[in-house]
Amino acid sequence: MTMTRGHFKLIADTMLNCKPAEHWDANKREQWRVTVRAFSAALVRTNPNFKRDRFMAACGYVED
């Protein structure tokens, strides 16, 4: 199945809305980060035009 930009946006928006606040438990924040990375790894295989950096930014993911 080829996913489209609309699919990627829906997932990124959902992940952004689920992003834990800084005052949340560190384990919850790390689990969210792991989940975003897992989605990114899976989505790159669904569409050759997938832009990982753009997706990560849309999720609100920032490298430490």
PDB file of N, CA and C in Angstrom:
ATOM      1  N   MET A   1       0.842  -1.182   0.000  1.00  0.00           N
ATOM      2  CA  MET A   1       0.000   0.000   0.000  1.00  0.00           C
ATOM      3  C   MET A   1       0.885   1.243   0.000  1.00  0.00           C
ATOM      4  N   THR A   2       0.649   2.123  -0.927  1.00  0.00           N
ATOM      5  CA  THR A   2       1.362   3.391  -0.951  1.00  0.00           C
ATOM      6  C   THR A   2       0.570   4.411  -0.156  1.00  0.00           C
ATOM      7  N   MET A   3       1.226   4.969   0.820  1.00  0.00           N
ATOM      8  CA  MET A   3       0.576   6.002   1.620  1.00  0.00           C
ATOM      9  C   MET A   3       0.900   7.354   1.008  1.00  0.00           C
ATOM     10  N   THR A   4       0.028   8.299   1.242  1.00  0.00           N
ATOM     11  CA  THR A   4       0.160   9.623   0.655  1.00  0.00           C
ATOM     12  C   THR A   4       0.534  10.660   1.711  1.00  0.00           C
ATOM     13  N   ARG A   5       0.799  11.860   1.229  1.00  0.00           N
ATOM     14  CA  ARG A   5       1.109  12.967   2.129  1.00  0.00           C
ATOM     15  C   ARG A   5      -0.014  13.165   3.149  1.00  0.00           C
ATOM     16  N   GLY A   6      -1.256  12.973   2.715  1.00  0.00           N
ATOM     17  CA  GLY A   6      -2.386  13.118   3.637  1.00  0.00           C
ATOM     18  C   GLY A   6      -2.329  12.118   4.778  1.00  0.00           C
ATOM     19  N   HIS A   7      -1.940  10.888   4.468  1.00  0.00           N
ATOM     20  CA  HIS A   7      -1.774   9.876   5.515  1.00  0.00           C
ATOM     21  C   HIS A   7      -0.666  10.290   6.482  1.00  0.00           C
ATOM     22  N   PHE A   8       0.461  10.725   5.912  1.00  0.00           N
ATOM     23  CA  PHE A   8       1.601  11.123   6.746  1.00  0.00           C
ATOM     24  C   PHE A   8       1.220  12.297   7.649  1.00  0.00           C
ATOM     25  N   LYS A   9       0.472  13.241   7.094  1.00  0.00           N
ATOM     26  CA  LYS A   9       0.056  14.414   7.869  1.00  0.00           C
ATOM     27  C   LYS A   9      -0.869  14.004   9.007  1.00  0.00           C
ATOM     28  N   LEU A  10      -1.810  13.112   8.737  1.00  0.00           N
ATOM     29  CA  LEU A  10      -2.714  12.642   9.775  1.00  0.00           C
ATOM     30  C   LEU A  10      -1.939  12.014  10.936  1.00  0.00           C
ATOM     31  N   ILE A  11      -0.973  11.176  10.614  1.00  0.00           N
ATOM     32  CA  ILE A  11      -0.173  10.515  11.652  1.00  0.00           C
ATOM     33  C   ILE A  11       0.665  11.545  12.409  1.00  0.00           C
ATOM     34  N   ALA A  12       1.306  12.461  11.679  1.00  0.00           N
ATOM     35  CA  ALA A  12       2.141  13.482  12.328  1.00  0.00           C
ATOM     36  C   ALA A  12       1.303  14.378  13.231  1.00  0.00           C
ATOM     37  N   ASP A  13       0.129  14.789  12.773  1.00  0.00           N
ATOM     38  CA  ASP A  13      -0.748  15.625  13.596  1.00  0.00           C
ATOM     39  C   ASP A  13      -1.163  14.894  14.866  1.00  0.00           C
ATOM     40  N   THR A  14      -1.454  13.607  14.730  1.00  0.00           N
ATOM     41  CA  THR A  14      -1.837  12.813  15.887  1.00  0.00           C
ATOM     42  C   THR A  14      -0.682  12.705  16.875  1.00  0.00           C
ATOM     43  N   MET A  15       0.509  12.449  16.369  1.00  0.00           N
ATOM     44  CA  MET A  15       1.673  12.350  17.253  1.00  0.00           C
ATOM     45  C   MET A  15       1.961  13.689  17.929  1.00  0.00           C
ATOM     46  N   LEU A  16       1.800  14.777  17.194  1.00  0.00           N
ATOM     47  CA  LEU A  16       2.017  16.102  17.782  1.00  0.00           C
ATOM     48  C   LEU A  16       1.015  16.354  18.900  1.00  0.00           C
ATOM     49  N   ASN A  17      -0.239  15.973  18.683  1.00  0.00           N
ATOM     50  CA  ASN A  17      -1.271  16.171  19.707  1.00  0.00           C
ATOM     51  C   ASN A  17      -1.048  15.292  20.932  1.00  0.00           C
ATOM     52  N   CYS A  18      -0.306  14.208  20.772  1.00  0.00           N
ATOM     53  CA  CYS A  18      -0.019  13.287  21.879  1.00  0.00           C
ATOM     54  C   CYS A  18       1.324  13.570  22.555  1.00  0.00           C
ATOM     55  N   LYS A  19       2.039  14.560  22.057  1.00  0.00           N
ATOM     56  CA  LYS A  19       3.383  14.838  22.588  1.00  0.00           C
ATOM     57  C   LYS A  19       3.297  15.234  24.058  1.00  0.00           C
ATOM     58  N   PRO A  20       4.053  14.540  24.898  1.00  0.00           N
ATOM     59  CA  PRO A  20       4.029  14.872  26.325  1.00  0.00           C
ATOM     60  C   PRO A  20       4.706  16.206  26.603  1.00  0.00           C
ATOM     61  N   ALA A  21       4.200  16.890  27.597  1.00  0.00           N
ATOM     62  CA  ALA A  21       4.796  18.156  28.027  1.00  0.00           C
ATOM     63  C   ALA A  21       6.105  17.886  28.774  1.00  0.00           C
ATOM     64  N   GLU A  22       6.915  18.895  28.861  1.00  0.00           N
ATOM     65  CA  GLU A  22       8.223  18.756  29.523  1.00  0.00           C
ATOM     66  C   GLU A  22       8.107  18.319  30.977  1.00  0.00           C
ATOM     67  N   HIS A  23       7.032  18.676  31.656  1.00  0.00           N
ATOM     68  CA  HIS A  23       6.889  18.324  33.072  1.00  0.00           C
ATOM     69  C   HIS A  23       6.373  16.894  33.272  1.00  0.00           C
ATOM     70  N   TRP A  24       6.072  16.198  32.190  1.00  0.00           N
ATOM     71  CA  TRP A  24       5.616  14.806  32.285  1.00  0.00           C
ATOM     72  C   TRP A  24       6.775  13.894  32.638  1.00  0.00           C
ATOM     73  N   ASP A  25       6.444  12.703  33.063  1.00  0.00           N
ATOM     74  CA  ASP A  25       7.415  11.679  33.397  1.00  0.00           C
ATOM     75  C   ASP A  25       8.371  11.437  32.222  1.00  0.00           C
ATOM     76  N   ALA A  26       9.651  11.313  32.521  1.00  0.00           N
ATOM     77  CA  ALA A  26      10.671  11.119  31.479  1.00  0.00           C
ATOM     78  C   ALA A  26      10.423   9.846  30.671  1.00  0.00           C
ATOM     79  N   ASN A  27       9.903   8.808  31.305  1.00  0.00           N
ATOM     80  CA  ASN A  27       9.626   7.563  30.577  1.00  0.00           C
ATOM     81  C   ASN A  27       8.532   7.761  29.531  1.00  0.00           C
ATOM     82  N   LYS A  28       7.516   8.552  29.855  1.00  0.00           N
ATOM     83  CA  LYS A  28       6.450   8.827  28.891  1.00  0.00           C
ATOM     84  C   LYS A  28       6.996   9.633  27.711  1.00  0.00           C
ATOM     85  N   ARG A  29       7.853  10.588  27.999  1.00  0.00           N
ATOM     86  CA  ARG A  29       8.454  11.388  26.916  1.00  0.00           C
ATOM     87  C   ARG A  29       9.312  10.511  26.017  1.00  0.00           C
ATOM     88  N   GLU A  30      10.092   9.622  26.612  1.00  0.00           N
ATOM     89  CA  GLU A  30      10.953   8.742  25.813  1.00  0.00           C
ATOM     90  C   GLU A  30      10.124   7.753  25.005  1.00  0.00           C
ATOM     91  N   GLN A  31       9.056   7.234  25.567  1.00  0.00           N
ATOM     92  CA  GLN A  31       8.195   6.307  24.819  1.00  0.00           C
ATOM     93  C   GLN A  31       7.587   7.012  23.608  1.00  0.00           C
ATOM     94  N   TRP A  32       7.183   8.263  23.765  1.00  0.00           N
ATOM     95  CA  TRP A  32       6.650   9.027  22.642  1.00  0.00           C
ATOM     96  C   TRP A  32       7.726   9.159  21.555  1.00  0.00           C
ATOM     97  N   ARG A  33       8.955   9.465  21.949  1.00  0.00           N
ATOM     98  CA  ARG A  33      10.059   9.611  20.993  1.00  0.00           C
ATOM     99  C   ARG A  33      10.314   8.290  20.256  1.00  0.00           C
ATOM    100  N   VAL A  34      10.296   7.182  20.986  1.00  0.00           N
ATOM    101  CA  VAL A  34      10.482   5.863  20.375  1.00  0.00           C
ATOM    102  C   VAL A  34       9.364   5.591  19.367  1.00  0.00           C
ATOM    103  N   THR A  35       8.152   5.949  19.717  1.00  0.00           N
ATOM    104  CA  THR A  35       7.013   5.729  18.826  1.00  0.00           C
ATOM    105  C   THR A  35       7.134   6.555  17.554  1.00  0.00           C
ATOM    106  N   VAL A  36       7.536   7.810  17.665  1.00  0.00           N
ATOM    107  CA  VAL A  36       7.722   8.650  16.474  1.00  0.00           C
ATOM    108  C   VAL A  36       8.802   8.053  15.573  1.00  0.00           C
ATOM    109  N   ARG A  37       9.904   7.619  16.161  1.00  0.00           N
ATOM    110  CA  ARG A  37      10.976   7.015  15.358  1.00  0.00           C
ATOM    111  C   ARG A  37      10.506   5.724  14.691  1.00  0.00           C
ATOM    112  N   ALA A  38       9.697   4.926  15.400  1.00  0.00           N
ATOM    113  CA  ALA A  38       9.185   3.679  14.835  1.00  0.00           C
ATOM    114  C   ALA A  38       8.247   3.964  13.662  1.00  0.00           C
ATOM    115  N   PHE A  39       7.365   4.946  13.807  1.00  0.00           N
ATOM    116  CA  PHE A  39       6.499   5.326  12.696  1.00  0.00           C
ATOM    117  C   PHE A  39       7.333   5.776  11.512  1.00  0.00           C
ATOM    118  N   SER A  40       8.338   6.580  11.766  1.00  0.00           N
ATOM    119  CA  SER A  40       9.187   7.088  10.687  1.00  0.00           C
ATOM    120  C   SER A  40       9.859   5.945   9.937  1.00  0.00           C
ATOM    121  N   ALA A  41      10.378   4.984  10.671  1.00  0.00           N
ATOM    122  CA  ALA A  41      11.045   3.835  10.050  1.00  0.00           C
ATOM    123  C   ALA A  41      10.071   3.011   9.219  1.00  0.00           C
ATOM    124  N   ALA A  42       8.846   2.871   9.698  1.00  0.00           N
ATOM    125  CA  ALA A  42       7.854   2.098   8.962  1.00  0.00           C
ATOM    126  C   ALA A  42       7.335   2.860   7.743  1.00  0.00           C
ATOM    127  N   LEU A  43       7.108   4.142   7.892  1.00  0.00           N
ATOM    128  CA  LEU A  43       6.539   4.934   6.807  1.00  0.00           C
ATOM    129  C   LEU A  43       7.489   5.108   5.634  1.00  0.00           C
ATOM    130  N   VAL A  44       8.777   5.132   5.907  1.00  0.00           N
ATOM    131  CA  VAL A  44       9.744   5.295   4.818  1.00  0.00           C
ATOM    132  C   VAL A  44       9.641   4.143   3.822  1.00  0.00           C
ATOM    133  N   ARG A  45       9.144   3.006   4.282  1.00  0.00           N
ATOM    134  CA  ARG A  45       9.002   1.842   3.402  1.00  0.00           C
ATOM    135  C   ARG A  45       7.699   1.865   2.598  1.00  0.00           C
ATOM    136  N   THR A  46       6.805   2.813   2.887  1.00  0.00           N
ATOM    137  CA  THR A  46       5.510   2.844   2.206  1.00  0.00           C
ATOM    138  C   THR A  46       5.474   3.746   0.984  1.00  0.00           C
ATOM    139  N   ASN A  47       6.438   4.648   0.877  1.00  0.00           N
ATOM    140  CA  ASN A  47       6.403   5.615  -0.214  1.00  0.00           C
ATOM    141  C   ASN A  47       7.828   6.122  -0.458  1.00  0.00           C
ATOM    142  N   PRO A  48       8.330   5.995  -1.681  1.00  0.00           N
ATOM    143  CA  PRO A  48       9.695   6.436  -1.960  1.00  0.00           C
ATOM    144  C   PRO A  48       9.889   7.947  -1.810  1.00  0.00           C
ATOM    145  N   ASN A  49       8.795   8.695  -1.789  1.00  0.00           N
ATOM    146  CA  ASN A  49       8.891  10.154  -1.641  1.00  0.00           C
ATOM    147  C   ASN A  49       8.759  10.622  -0.193  1.00  0.00           C
ATOM    148  N   PHE A  50       8.677   9.682   0.737  1.00  0.00           N
ATOM    149  CA  PHE A  50       8.539  10.037   2.151  1.00  0.00           C
ATOM    150  C   PHE A  50       9.735  10.865   2.596  1.00  0.00           C
ATOM    151  N   LYS A  51       9.443  11.966   3.269  1.00  0.00           N
ATOM    152  CA  LYS A  51      10.487  12.869   3.772  1.00  0.00           C
ATOM    153  C   LYS A  51      10.563  12.719   5.287  1.00  0.00           C
ATOM    154  N   ARG A  52      11.539  11.931   5.748  1.00  0.00           N
ATOM    155  CA  ARG A  52      11.654  11.627   7.173  1.00  0.00           C
ATOM    156  C   ARG A  52      11.822  12.885   8.011  1.00  0.00           C
ATOM    157  N   ASP A  53      12.726  13.774   7.626  1.00  0.00           N
ATOM    158  CA  ASP A  53      12.973  14.981   8.419  1.00  0.00           C
ATOM    159  C   ASP A  53      11.722  15.848   8.529  1.00  0.00           C
ATOM    160  N   ARG A  54      10.999  15.957   7.441  1.00  0.00           N
ATOM    161  CA  ARG A  54       9.768  16.754   7.429  1.00  0.00           C
ATOM    162  C   ARG A  54       8.724  16.124   8.350  1.00  0.00           C
ATOM    163  N   PHE A  55       8.602  14.794   8.299  1.00  0.00           N
ATOM    164  CA  PHE A  55       7.651  14.088   9.152  1.00  0.00           C
ATOM    165  C   PHE A  55       8.003  14.281  10.622  1.00  0.00           C
ATOM    166  N   MET A  56       9.272  14.100  10.963  1.00  0.00           N
ATOM    167  CA  MET A  56       9.710  14.232  12.349  1.00  0.00           C
ATOM    168  C   MET A  56       9.421  15.646  12.870  1.00  0.00           C
ATOM    169  N   ALA A  57       9.700  16.644  12.056  1.00  0.00           N
ATOM    170  CA  ALA A  57       9.434  18.027  12.450  1.00  0.00           C
ATOM    171  C   ALA A  57       7.937  18.258  12.649  1.00  0.00           C
ATOM    172  N   ALA A  58       7.117  17.700  11.775  1.00  0.00           N
ATOM    173  CA  ALA A  58       5.665  17.852  11.879  1.00  0.00           C
ATOM    174  C   ALA A  58       5.127  17.194  13.142  1.00  0.00           C
ATOM    175  N   CYS A  59       5.801  16.155  13.612  1.00  0.00           N
ATOM    176  CA  CYS A  59       5.411  15.486  14.862  1.00  0.00           C
ATOM    177  C   CYS A  59       5.836  16.297  16.082  1.00  0.00           C
ATOM    178  N   GLY A  60       6.728  17.251  15.889  1.00  0.00           N
ATOM    179  CA  GLY A  60       7.256  18.015  17.013  1.00  0.00           C
ATOM    180  C   GLY A  60       8.501  17.388  17.620  1.00  0.00           C
ATOM    181  N   TYR A  61       9.075  16.441  16.894  1.00  0.00           N
ATOM    182  CA  TYR A  61      10.260  15.713  17.383  1.00  0.00           C
ATOM    183  C   TYR A  61      11.500  16.585  17.184  1.00  0.00           C
ATOM    184  N   VAL A  62      12.280  16.721  18.234  1.00  0.00           N
ATOM    185  CA  VAL A  62      13.522  17.484  18.178  1.00  0.00           C
ATOM    186  C   VAL A  62      14.633  16.588  18.675  1.00  0.00           C
ATOM    187  N   GLU A  63      15.705  16.473  17.885  1.00  0.00           N
ATOM    188  CA  GLU A  63      16.866  15.677  18.310  1.00  0.00           C
ATOM    189  C   GLU A  63      17.507  16.323  19.531  1.00  0.00           C
ATOM    190  N   ASP A  64      17.935  15.510  20.451  1.00  0.00           N
ATOM    191  CA  ASP A  64      18.635  16.034  21.645  1.00  0.00           C
ATOM    192  C   ASP A  64      20.077  16.269  21.353  1.00  0.00           C
TER     193      ASP A  64
END
